[in-house]
Tab-separated table of C-alpha atoms in Angstrom:
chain	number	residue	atom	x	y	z
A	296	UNK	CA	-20.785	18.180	11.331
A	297	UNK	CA	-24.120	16.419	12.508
A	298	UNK	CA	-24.188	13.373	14.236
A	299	UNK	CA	-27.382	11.114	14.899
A	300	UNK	CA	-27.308	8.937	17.768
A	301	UNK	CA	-30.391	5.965	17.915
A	302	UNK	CA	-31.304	3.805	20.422
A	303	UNK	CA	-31.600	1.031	21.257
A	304	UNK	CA	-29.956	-1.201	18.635
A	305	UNK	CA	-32.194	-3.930	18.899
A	306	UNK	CA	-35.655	-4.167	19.779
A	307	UNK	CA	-38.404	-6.929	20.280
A	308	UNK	CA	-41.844	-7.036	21.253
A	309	UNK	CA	-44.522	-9.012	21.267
A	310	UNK	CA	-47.444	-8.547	18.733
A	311	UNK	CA	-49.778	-5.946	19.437
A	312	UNK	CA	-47.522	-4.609	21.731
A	313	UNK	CA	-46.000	-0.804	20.934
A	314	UNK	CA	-42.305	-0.479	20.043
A	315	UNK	CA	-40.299	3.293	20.473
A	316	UNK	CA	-37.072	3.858	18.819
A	317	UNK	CA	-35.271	7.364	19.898
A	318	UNK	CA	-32.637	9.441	18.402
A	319	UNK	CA	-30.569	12.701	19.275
A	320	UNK	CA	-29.128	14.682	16.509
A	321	UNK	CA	-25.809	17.557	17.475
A	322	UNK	CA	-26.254	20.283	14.795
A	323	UNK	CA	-29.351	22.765	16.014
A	324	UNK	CA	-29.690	24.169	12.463
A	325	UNK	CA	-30.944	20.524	11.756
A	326	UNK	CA	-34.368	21.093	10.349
A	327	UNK	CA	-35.839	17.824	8.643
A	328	UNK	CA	-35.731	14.532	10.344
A	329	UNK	CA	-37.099	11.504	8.530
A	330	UNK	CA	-37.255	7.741	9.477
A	331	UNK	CA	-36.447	5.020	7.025
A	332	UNK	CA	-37.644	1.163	7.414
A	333	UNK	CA	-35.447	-1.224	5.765
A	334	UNK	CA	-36.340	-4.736	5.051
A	335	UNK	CA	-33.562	-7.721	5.161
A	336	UNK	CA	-32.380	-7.612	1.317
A	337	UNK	CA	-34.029	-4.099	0.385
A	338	UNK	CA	-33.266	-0.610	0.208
A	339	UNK	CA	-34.225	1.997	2.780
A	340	UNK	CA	-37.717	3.254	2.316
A	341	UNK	CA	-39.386	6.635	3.768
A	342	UNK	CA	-42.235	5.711	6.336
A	343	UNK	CA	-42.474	8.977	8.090
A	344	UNK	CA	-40.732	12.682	8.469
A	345	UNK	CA	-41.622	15.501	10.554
A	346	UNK	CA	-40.124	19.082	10.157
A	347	UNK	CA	-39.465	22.122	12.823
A	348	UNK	CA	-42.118	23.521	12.814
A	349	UNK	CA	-44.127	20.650	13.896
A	350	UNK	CA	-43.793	18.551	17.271
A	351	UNK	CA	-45.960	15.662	16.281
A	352	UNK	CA	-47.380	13.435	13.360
A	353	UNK	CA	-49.198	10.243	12.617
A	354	UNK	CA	-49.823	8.064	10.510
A	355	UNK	CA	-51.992	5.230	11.137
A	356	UNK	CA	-50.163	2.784	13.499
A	357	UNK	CA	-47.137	5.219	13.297
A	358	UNK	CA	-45.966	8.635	15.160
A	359	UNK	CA	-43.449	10.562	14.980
A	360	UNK	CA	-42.425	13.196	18.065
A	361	UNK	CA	-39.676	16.032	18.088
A	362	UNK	CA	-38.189	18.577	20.965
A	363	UNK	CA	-36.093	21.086	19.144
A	364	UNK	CA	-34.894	22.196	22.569
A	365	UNK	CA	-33.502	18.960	23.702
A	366	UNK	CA	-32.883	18.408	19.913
A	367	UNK	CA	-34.254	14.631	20.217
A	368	UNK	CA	-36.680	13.005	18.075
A	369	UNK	CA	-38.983	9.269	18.496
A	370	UNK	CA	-40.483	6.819	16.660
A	371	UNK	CA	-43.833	4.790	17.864
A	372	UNK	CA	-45.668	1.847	16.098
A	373	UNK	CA	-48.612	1.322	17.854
A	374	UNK	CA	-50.458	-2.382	17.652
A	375	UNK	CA	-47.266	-4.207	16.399
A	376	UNK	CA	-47.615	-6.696	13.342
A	377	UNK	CA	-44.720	-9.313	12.165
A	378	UNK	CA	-44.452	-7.489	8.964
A	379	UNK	CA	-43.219	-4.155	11.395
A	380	UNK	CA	-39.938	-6.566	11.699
A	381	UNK	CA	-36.916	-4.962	9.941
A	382	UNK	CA	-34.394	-2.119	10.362
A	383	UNK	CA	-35.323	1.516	11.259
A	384	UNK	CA	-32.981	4.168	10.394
A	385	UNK	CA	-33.687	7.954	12.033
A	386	UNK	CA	-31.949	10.530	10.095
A	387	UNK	CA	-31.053	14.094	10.175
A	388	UNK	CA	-30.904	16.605	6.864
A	389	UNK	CA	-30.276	20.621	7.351
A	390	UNK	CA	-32.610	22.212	4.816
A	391	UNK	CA	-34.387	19.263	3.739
A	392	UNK	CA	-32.308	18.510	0.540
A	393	UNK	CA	-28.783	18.617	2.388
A	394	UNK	CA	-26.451	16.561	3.746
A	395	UNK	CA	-28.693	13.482	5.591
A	396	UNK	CA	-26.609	11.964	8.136
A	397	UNK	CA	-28.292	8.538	9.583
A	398	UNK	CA	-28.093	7.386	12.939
A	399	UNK	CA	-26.909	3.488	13.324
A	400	UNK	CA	-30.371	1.434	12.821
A	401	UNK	CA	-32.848	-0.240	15.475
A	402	UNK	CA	-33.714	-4.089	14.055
A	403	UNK	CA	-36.880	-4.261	15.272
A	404	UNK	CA	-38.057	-8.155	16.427
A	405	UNK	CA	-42.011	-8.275	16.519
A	406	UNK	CA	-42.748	-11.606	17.432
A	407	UNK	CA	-45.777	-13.251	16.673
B	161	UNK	CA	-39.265	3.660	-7.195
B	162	UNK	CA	-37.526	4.323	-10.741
B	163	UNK	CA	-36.128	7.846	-9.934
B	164	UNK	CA	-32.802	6.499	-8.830
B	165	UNK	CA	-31.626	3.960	-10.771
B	166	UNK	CA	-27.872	2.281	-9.594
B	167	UNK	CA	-26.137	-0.503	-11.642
B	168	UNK	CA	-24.703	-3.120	-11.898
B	169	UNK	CA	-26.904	-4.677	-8.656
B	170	UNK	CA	-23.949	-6.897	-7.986
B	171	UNK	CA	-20.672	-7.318	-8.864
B	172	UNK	CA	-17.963	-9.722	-8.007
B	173	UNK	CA	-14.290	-8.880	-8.393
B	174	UNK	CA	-10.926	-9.518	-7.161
B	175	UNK	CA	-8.490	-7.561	-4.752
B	176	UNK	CA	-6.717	-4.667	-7.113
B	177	UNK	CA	-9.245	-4.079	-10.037
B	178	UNK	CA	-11.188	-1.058	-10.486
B	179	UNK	CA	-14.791	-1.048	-9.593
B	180	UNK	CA	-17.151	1.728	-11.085
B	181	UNK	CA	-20.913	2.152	-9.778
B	182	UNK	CA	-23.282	3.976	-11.501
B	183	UNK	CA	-26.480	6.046	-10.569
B	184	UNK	CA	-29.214	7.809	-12.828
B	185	UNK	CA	-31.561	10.133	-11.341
B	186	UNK	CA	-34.543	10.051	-13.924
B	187	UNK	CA	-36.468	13.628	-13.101
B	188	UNK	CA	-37.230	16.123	-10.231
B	189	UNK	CA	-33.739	15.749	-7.989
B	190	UNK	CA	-31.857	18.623	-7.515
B	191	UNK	CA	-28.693	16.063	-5.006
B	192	UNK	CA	-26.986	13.077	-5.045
B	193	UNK	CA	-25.583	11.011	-2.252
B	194	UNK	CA	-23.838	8.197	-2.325
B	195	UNK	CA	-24.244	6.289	0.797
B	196	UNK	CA	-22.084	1.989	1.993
B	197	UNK	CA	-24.113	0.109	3.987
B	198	UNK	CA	-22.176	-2.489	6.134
B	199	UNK	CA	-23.358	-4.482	9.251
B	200	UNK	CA	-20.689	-2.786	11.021
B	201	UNK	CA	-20.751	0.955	9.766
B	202	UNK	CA	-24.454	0.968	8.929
B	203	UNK	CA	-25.608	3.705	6.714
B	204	UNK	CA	-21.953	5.992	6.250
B	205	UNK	CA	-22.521	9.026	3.774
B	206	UNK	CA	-19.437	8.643	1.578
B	207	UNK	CA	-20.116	12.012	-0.657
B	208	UNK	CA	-22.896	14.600	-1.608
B	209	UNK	CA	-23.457	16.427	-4.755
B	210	UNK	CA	-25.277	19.711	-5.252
B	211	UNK	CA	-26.006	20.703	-8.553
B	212	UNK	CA	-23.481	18.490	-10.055
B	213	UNK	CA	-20.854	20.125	-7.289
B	214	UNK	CA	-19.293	17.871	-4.474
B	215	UNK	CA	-20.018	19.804	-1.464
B	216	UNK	CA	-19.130	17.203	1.614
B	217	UNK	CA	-16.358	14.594	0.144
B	218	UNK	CA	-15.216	13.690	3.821
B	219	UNK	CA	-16.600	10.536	4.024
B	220	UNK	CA	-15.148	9.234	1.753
B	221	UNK	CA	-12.390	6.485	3.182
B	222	UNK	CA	-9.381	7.697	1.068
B	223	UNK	CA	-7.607	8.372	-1.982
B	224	UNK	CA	-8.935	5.089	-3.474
B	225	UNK	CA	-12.645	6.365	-3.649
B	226	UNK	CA	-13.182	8.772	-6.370
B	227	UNK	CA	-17.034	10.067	-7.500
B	228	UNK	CA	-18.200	12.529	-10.047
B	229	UNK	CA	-21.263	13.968	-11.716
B	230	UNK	CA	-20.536	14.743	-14.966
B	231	UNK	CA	-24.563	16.240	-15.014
B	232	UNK	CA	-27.671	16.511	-13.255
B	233	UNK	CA	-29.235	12.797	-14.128
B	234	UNK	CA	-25.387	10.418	-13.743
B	235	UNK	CA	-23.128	9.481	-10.994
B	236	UNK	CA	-20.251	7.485	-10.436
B	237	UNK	CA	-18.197	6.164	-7.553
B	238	UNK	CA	-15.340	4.168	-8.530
B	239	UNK	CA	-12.836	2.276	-6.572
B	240	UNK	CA	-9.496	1.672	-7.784
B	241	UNK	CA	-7.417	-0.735	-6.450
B	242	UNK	CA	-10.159	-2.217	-4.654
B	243	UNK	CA	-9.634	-4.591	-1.780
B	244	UNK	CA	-11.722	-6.982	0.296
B	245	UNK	CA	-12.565	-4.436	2.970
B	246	UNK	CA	-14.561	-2.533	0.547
B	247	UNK	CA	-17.426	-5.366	0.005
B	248	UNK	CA	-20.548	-3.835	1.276
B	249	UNK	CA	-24.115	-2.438	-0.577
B	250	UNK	CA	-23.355	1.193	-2.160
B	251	UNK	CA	-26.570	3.083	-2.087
B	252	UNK	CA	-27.106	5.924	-4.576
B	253	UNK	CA	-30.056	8.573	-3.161
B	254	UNK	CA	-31.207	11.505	-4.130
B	255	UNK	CA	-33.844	13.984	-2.587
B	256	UNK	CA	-36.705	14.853	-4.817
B	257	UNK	CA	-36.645	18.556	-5.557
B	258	UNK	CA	-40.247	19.423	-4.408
B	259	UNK	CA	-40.382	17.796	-0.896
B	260	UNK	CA	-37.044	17.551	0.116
B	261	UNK	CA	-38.028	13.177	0.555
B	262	UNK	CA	-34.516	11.359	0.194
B	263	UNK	CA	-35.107	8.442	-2.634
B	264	UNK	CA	-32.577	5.238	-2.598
B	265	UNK	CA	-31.839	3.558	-5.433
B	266	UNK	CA	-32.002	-0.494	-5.033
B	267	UNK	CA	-27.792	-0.675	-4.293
B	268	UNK	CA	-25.263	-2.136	-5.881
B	269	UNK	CA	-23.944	-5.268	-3.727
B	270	UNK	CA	-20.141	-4.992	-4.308
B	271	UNK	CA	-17.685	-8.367	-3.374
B	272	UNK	CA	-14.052	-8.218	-3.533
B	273	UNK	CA	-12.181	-11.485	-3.152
């Protein structure tokens, strides 16, 4: 089955400063990889996804990046903010739909 | 968001009763996954439904864990006996048909003394 591997574990970074969070996923048919933030107390919430057929996208402060090849995917938050402080989960789904396995979490320190 | 809906939000019980967890999916899912969250595990995928079928059961832990889907909207995961080691958040989530964009419910926050 898939497995979703995320570093690092914890993160911090100064405000204003940019913070990158990186996963690798095992299963190639993998097609749908979205990134969750997850606030002390609160369920996971969708900030970003990108699909195969796309290497990049951004959002505002935020960017996503995927290489099928080396079947590896990144988060970036540009120009940092306390509020960016929580837990980001990368994740992994075959068929968007199926079967989304989560890598371990990155808490995420901005400090102000 | 109110198209996963778990209850109850928290309960409190003791070692060897049964513990059962709801979710309802209110319109436009076609899955349901039920998902513990614990500082140790993180985010483990206990089961998956598709169209009301269990397709990936291996996470869960063992015998003790049971979940069905009776129909498209309703869930349950149940725990019987339940012991200590099974306190964590249980997430309910389902994927919105038209997108494929995984939706959590709010978790139930399960504590067994």
């Amino acid at each position: 089955g898939e497995n979703v591997e995320q570093h690092p574990s914890t993160l911090s970074v100064q405000e204003g400063d940019s913070a990158v969070i990186k996963c690798t996923y095992s299963d190639s048919a993998s097609n749908y990889f979205p990134w969750y933030k997850q606030e002390l107390g609160k369920r996971p919430q969708l900030i970003i996804d990108i699909r195969s057929n796309v290497g990049e996208k951004k959002d505002q402060r935020i960017a996503v990046t995927l290489n099928k090849t080396a079947k590896h995917f990144s988060l970036h938050i540009t120009e940092t903010q306390p509020e960016d402080s929580a837990v980001y989960f990368c994740a992994a789904s075959l068929n968007y739909g199926q079967n989304f396995v989560f890598g371990p979490g990155t808490r995420l320190s901005v400090l102000p | 968001d109110a198209g996963v809906i778990q209850s109850p939000r928290h309960e409190v019980t003791e070692m060897g009763q049964e513990v059962t967890l709801r979710c309802k999916l209110i319109s436009g899912h076609n899955s349901l996954f039920w998902y513990r969250q614990t500082m140790m595990r993180g985010l483990e995928l206990l089961i998956y439904f598709n169209n009301n079928v269990p397709i990936d059961d291996s996470g869960m832990p063992e015998d003790r864990f049971s979940a069905k889907m009776p129909n498209a909207s309703f869930s349950t995961l149940k725990i019987q006996p339940s012991e200590p080691r099974d306190s964590a958040v249980y997430f309910c989530a389902s994927p919105y048909a038209n997108t494929g964009e995984l939706f959590f419910g709010e978790g139930s926050r399960l504590t067994v003394l």
